[in-house]
Short mmCIF file of C-alpha atoms and ligand atoms in Angstrom, two decimals:
data_model
loop_
_atom_site.label_atom_id
_atom_site.label_comp_id
_atom_site.label_asym_id
_atom_site.label_seq_id
_atom_site.Cartn_x
_atom_site.Cartn_y
_atom_site.Cartn_z
CA MET A 1 0.00 0.00 0.00
CA LYS A 2 1.01 3.59 -0.42
CA LEU A 3 0.44 6.88 1.35
CA ILE A 4 -0.39 9.71 -1.00
CA CYS A 5 0.13 13.06 0.69
CA ILE A 6 -1.16 16.49 -0.26
CA GLY A 7 0.73 19.69 0.47
CA ARG A 8 -0.47 23.28 0.61
CA ASN A 9 -4.18 22.54 0.90
CA TYR A 10 -4.99 25.20 3.51
CA THR A 11 -4.42 28.91 2.83
CA GLU A 12 -3.21 29.84 6.33
CA HIS A 13 -0.63 27.05 6.32
CA ILE A 14 0.70 28.18 2.93
CA ALA A 15 1.19 31.63 4.44
CA GLU A 16 2.97 30.44 7.59
CA LEU A 17 5.64 28.63 5.54
CA ASN A 18 5.87 31.46 2.97
CA ASN A 19 4.95 29.07 0.19
CA GLU A 20 3.18 30.05 -2.97
CA LYS A 21 -0.37 28.98 -3.57
CA SER A 22 -0.21 26.38 -6.28
CA GLU A 23 -2.38 25.95 -9.32
CA HIS A 24 -2.74 22.22 -8.64
CA PRO A 25 -2.48 20.18 -5.44
CA VAL A 26 1.09 19.45 -4.33
CA VAL A 27 1.50 15.67 -4.16
CA PHE A 28 4.16 13.48 -2.61
CA MET A 29 4.31 9.92 -1.29
CA LYS A 30 5.42 8.07 1.76
CA PRO A 31 6.23 4.34 1.71
CA ASP A 32 4.46 1.88 4.01
CA THR A 33 7.62 1.69 6.12
CA SER A 34 7.00 5.29 7.24
CA ILE A 35 3.93 4.26 9.25
CA LEU A 36 4.56 4.53 12.97
CA LEU A 37 3.80 1.15 14.52
CA LYS A 38 0.79 1.10 16.85
CA LYS A 39 1.58 1.96 20.48
CA MET A 40 5.18 2.85 19.64
CA PRO A 41 6.62 6.28 20.45
CA PHE A 42 7.80 8.58 17.68
CA VAL A 43 11.60 8.68 17.92
CA ILE A 44 13.20 11.92 16.72
CA PRO A 45 15.65 10.88 13.99
CA SER A 46 19.32 11.77 14.35
CA PHE A 47 19.42 13.63 11.02
CA SER A 48 17.09 16.43 12.08
CA ASN A 49 17.00 19.14 14.73
CA GLU A 50 13.57 20.40 13.73
CA ILE A 51 10.79 17.85 13.44
CA HIS A 52 7.40 19.45 12.86
CA HIS A 53 3.96 17.99 13.46
CA GLU A 54 1.36 18.33 10.70
CA VAL A 55 -2.04 16.99 11.71
CA GLU A 56 -4.11 15.84 8.72
CA VAL A 57 -7.42 14.19 7.90
CA LEU A 58 -6.91 10.78 6.30
CA VAL A 59 -9.01 8.86 3.81
CA LYS A 60 -8.69 5.11 3.30
CA ILE A 61 -9.33 3.84 -0.23
CA ASN A 62 -11.58 0.75 -0.38
CA LYS A 63 -11.76 0.10 -4.12
CA ILE A 64 -9.29 0.03 -6.98
CA GLY A 65 -9.60 2.97 -9.32
CA LYS A 66 -7.92 5.15 -11.89
CA HIS A 67 -9.11 8.38 -13.53
CA ILE A 68 -11.90 8.65 -10.95
CA ASP A 69 -14.42 11.39 -11.60
CA SER A 70 -14.90 13.59 -8.51
CA LYS A 71 -18.67 12.88 -8.81
CA PHE A 72 -17.98 9.20 -8.08
CA ALA A 73 -15.02 9.62 -5.72
CA HIS A 74 -17.24 9.10 -2.65
CA LYS A 75 -17.67 5.46 -3.72
CA TYR A 76 -13.97 4.82 -3.21
CA TYR A 77 -13.81 5.31 0.57
CA ASP A 78 -15.84 4.47 3.66
CA GLU A 79 -13.47 5.49 6.40
CA ILE A 80 -12.06 8.78 7.58
CA GLY A 81 -9.13 9.06 9.94
CA LEU A 82 -6.64 11.46 11.43
CA GLY A 83 -2.87 11.30 11.43
CA ILE A 84 0.38 13.21 11.49
CA ASP A 85 2.68 13.94 8.59
CA PHE A 86 5.92 14.34 10.57
CA THR A 87 8.35 16.54 8.67
CA ALA A 88 12.06 17.16 9.19
CA ARG A 89 11.60 20.87 8.44
CA ASP A 90 15.31 21.73 8.48
CA LEU A 91 16.09 18.99 5.99
CA GLN A 92 13.03 19.81 3.87
CA ASN A 93 14.10 23.45 3.63
CA THR A 94 17.58 22.42 2.46
CA LEU A 95 16.09 20.08 -0.13
CA LYS A 96 13.60 22.72 -1.31
CA GLU A 97 16.38 25.28 -1.75
CA LYS A 98 18.20 22.84 -4.03
CA SER A 99 14.97 21.83 -5.82
CA LEU A 100 15.51 18.24 -4.68
CA PRO A 101 12.76 15.74 -3.75
CA TRP A 102 11.43 15.83 -0.17
CA GLU A 103 11.45 12.11 0.64
CA LYS A 104 14.27 12.18 3.15
CA ALA A 105 12.40 14.86 5.10
CA LYS A 106 8.94 13.29 4.92
CA ALA A 107 9.13 9.57 4.18
CA PHE A 108 11.52 8.31 6.86
CA ASP A 109 10.58 5.51 9.26
CA GLY A 110 7.87 6.62 11.69
CA ALA A 111 7.04 9.81 9.79
CA ALA A 112 3.40 8.82 9.24
CA VAL A 113 1.03 8.50 12.18
CA VAL A 114 -2.17 6.71 11.16
CA GLY A 115 -4.80 6.86 13.88
CA ASP A 116 -8.12 5.07 14.29
CA TRP A 117 -10.72 5.00 11.53
CA LEU A 118 -14.35 6.13 11.65
CA ASN A 119 -17.05 5.24 9.18
CA LYS A 120 -17.92 8.28 7.08
CA ALA A 121 -21.61 7.44 7.59
CA MET A 122 -21.18 8.83 11.13
CA PHE A 123 -20.90 12.29 9.67
CA GLN A 124 -23.47 14.40 7.87
CA ASN A 125 -20.90 16.12 5.70
CA ILE A 126 -17.25 15.15 5.50
CA ASN A 127 -16.50 18.63 4.16
CA HIS A 128 -17.50 20.10 7.54
CA LEU A 129 -15.35 18.17 10.00
CA SER A 130 -13.36 19.84 12.77
CA PHE A 131 -10.11 18.37 13.96
CA SER A 132 -7.27 19.31 16.24
CA LEU A 133 -3.87 18.35 17.54
CA ILE A 134 -3.20 18.64 21.26
CA LYS A 135 0.40 18.85 22.47
CA ASN A 136 0.98 18.30 26.18
CA GLY A 137 -2.63 19.28 26.86
CA ASP A 138 -2.71 22.44 24.71
CA ILE A 139 -4.38 22.73 21.32
CA VAL A 140 -1.62 23.55 18.80
CA GLN A 141 -3.43 22.94 15.50
CA GLN A 142 -7.07 23.30 14.65
CA GLY A 143 -8.63 22.81 11.27
CA LYS A 144 -11.86 22.31 9.43
CA THR A 145 -12.18 20.26 6.27
CA SER A 146 -14.34 23.11 4.90
CA GLN A 147 -11.09 25.16 4.72
CA MET A 148 -9.46 22.76 2.25
CA LEU A 149 -8.58 24.36 -1.08
CA TRP A 150 -9.23 20.98 -2.74
CA LYS A 151 -11.91 18.86 -1.08
CA ILE A 152 -11.51 15.13 -0.46
CA ASP A 153 -13.39 14.06 -3.60
CA GLU A 154 -11.43 16.49 -5.76
CA LEU A 155 -8.16 15.17 -4.32
CA ILE A 156 -9.14 11.58 -5.17
CA ALA A 157 -10.00 12.63 -8.71
CA TYR A 158 -6.74 14.52 -9.05
CA VAL A 159 -4.30 11.94 -7.69
CA SER A 160 -6.02 9.06 -9.51
CA GLN A 161 -5.07 10.67 -12.81
CA TYR A 162 -1.47 9.82 -11.96
CA PHE A 163 -1.62 6.82 -9.63
CA THR A 164 -3.93 3.83 -9.59
CA LEU A 165 -5.59 3.82 -6.18
CA LYS A 166 -5.65 0.43 -4.52
CA ILE A 167 -7.53 -0.98 -1.54
CA GLY A 168 -5.83 0.16 1.66
CA ASP A 169 -4.06 3.17 0.19
CA ILE A 170 -4.27 6.22 2.44
CA ILE A 171 -4.54 9.84 1.40
CA PHE A 172 -3.12 12.51 3.73
CA THR A 173 -5.18 15.57 2.84
CA GLY A 174 -2.85 18.35 3.97
CA THR A 175 -2.33 20.28 7.18
CA PRO A 176 -3.96 23.45 8.47
CA SER A 177 -1.88 26.22 10.07
CA GLY A 178 -0.18 25.80 13.42
CA VAL A 179 2.58 23.39 12.43
CA GLY A 180 5.44 23.46 14.90
CA PRO A 181 8.29 21.55 16.51
CA VAL A 182 8.10 18.48 18.70
CA SER A 183 10.59 17.61 21.43
CA SER A 184 11.47 14.55 23.37
CA GLY A 185 8.88 13.98 26.09
CA ASP A 186 5.99 15.56 24.20
CA ARG A 187 2.62 13.85 24.11
CA LEU A 188 0.50 14.38 20.98
CA GLU A 189 -3.19 13.61 20.73
CA GLY A 190 -5.48 13.97 17.74
CA GLU A 191 -9.21 14.63 17.80
CA LEU A 192 -11.72 14.51 14.98
CA GLU A 193 -15.24 15.77 15.72
CA GLY A 194 -14.63 15.07 19.41
CA HIS A 195 -13.34 11.52 18.86
CA LYS A 196 -9.86 10.66 20.16
CA MET A 197 -8.08 9.29 17.09
CA PHE A 198 -4.53 8.79 18.31
CA ALA A 199 -2.21 9.49 21.22
CA ILE A 200 1.55 9.18 20.85
CA LYS A 201 4.68 10.00 22.80
CA VAL A 202 7.79 11.62 21.35
CA LYS A 203 11.17 10.20 22.33
ZN1 ZN B 301 1.58 17.49 5.33
#
């Protein structure tokens, strides 16, 4: 399975990193080895001094598809989740300056937190979900799926033009503003519409 990740999908986050708003979604991938194993702490890798949290709504693909029309995209997922796209920001900035790919900064072991899954039928409208990341008891990121520049169904349509979506693939839909550093000893918890979706420790 693969993790397809979207960048720059929330206006306020684009501004906080001084990025340009793009004409199309920014897309990158993480391998399955980047998924943080359940109940394991996130260990800060030795190659970075600035690991950032990016809380993101996740979508799990349940049907194979290619060139999916956004009208039919809702048939390709039943479950919505929440996770973290951990980013070695210092390394990513170096790579961006040199116009090199981001994988070393985004796709390393443990860089993808995949929390619990909820059936989308629990929600009236998946484009009106609120979610947050809580660090050591304080809310550090808050977002609403209504603020996405490209909505979930549009993202599925877009990425499936390039990549065949397979059962079990996960889409990371981008982070809202409030990204920031994590340190050893931190505790991170994710909430989606009041549901606790994950809780991890940083080592
Ligand atoms: Zn991200």
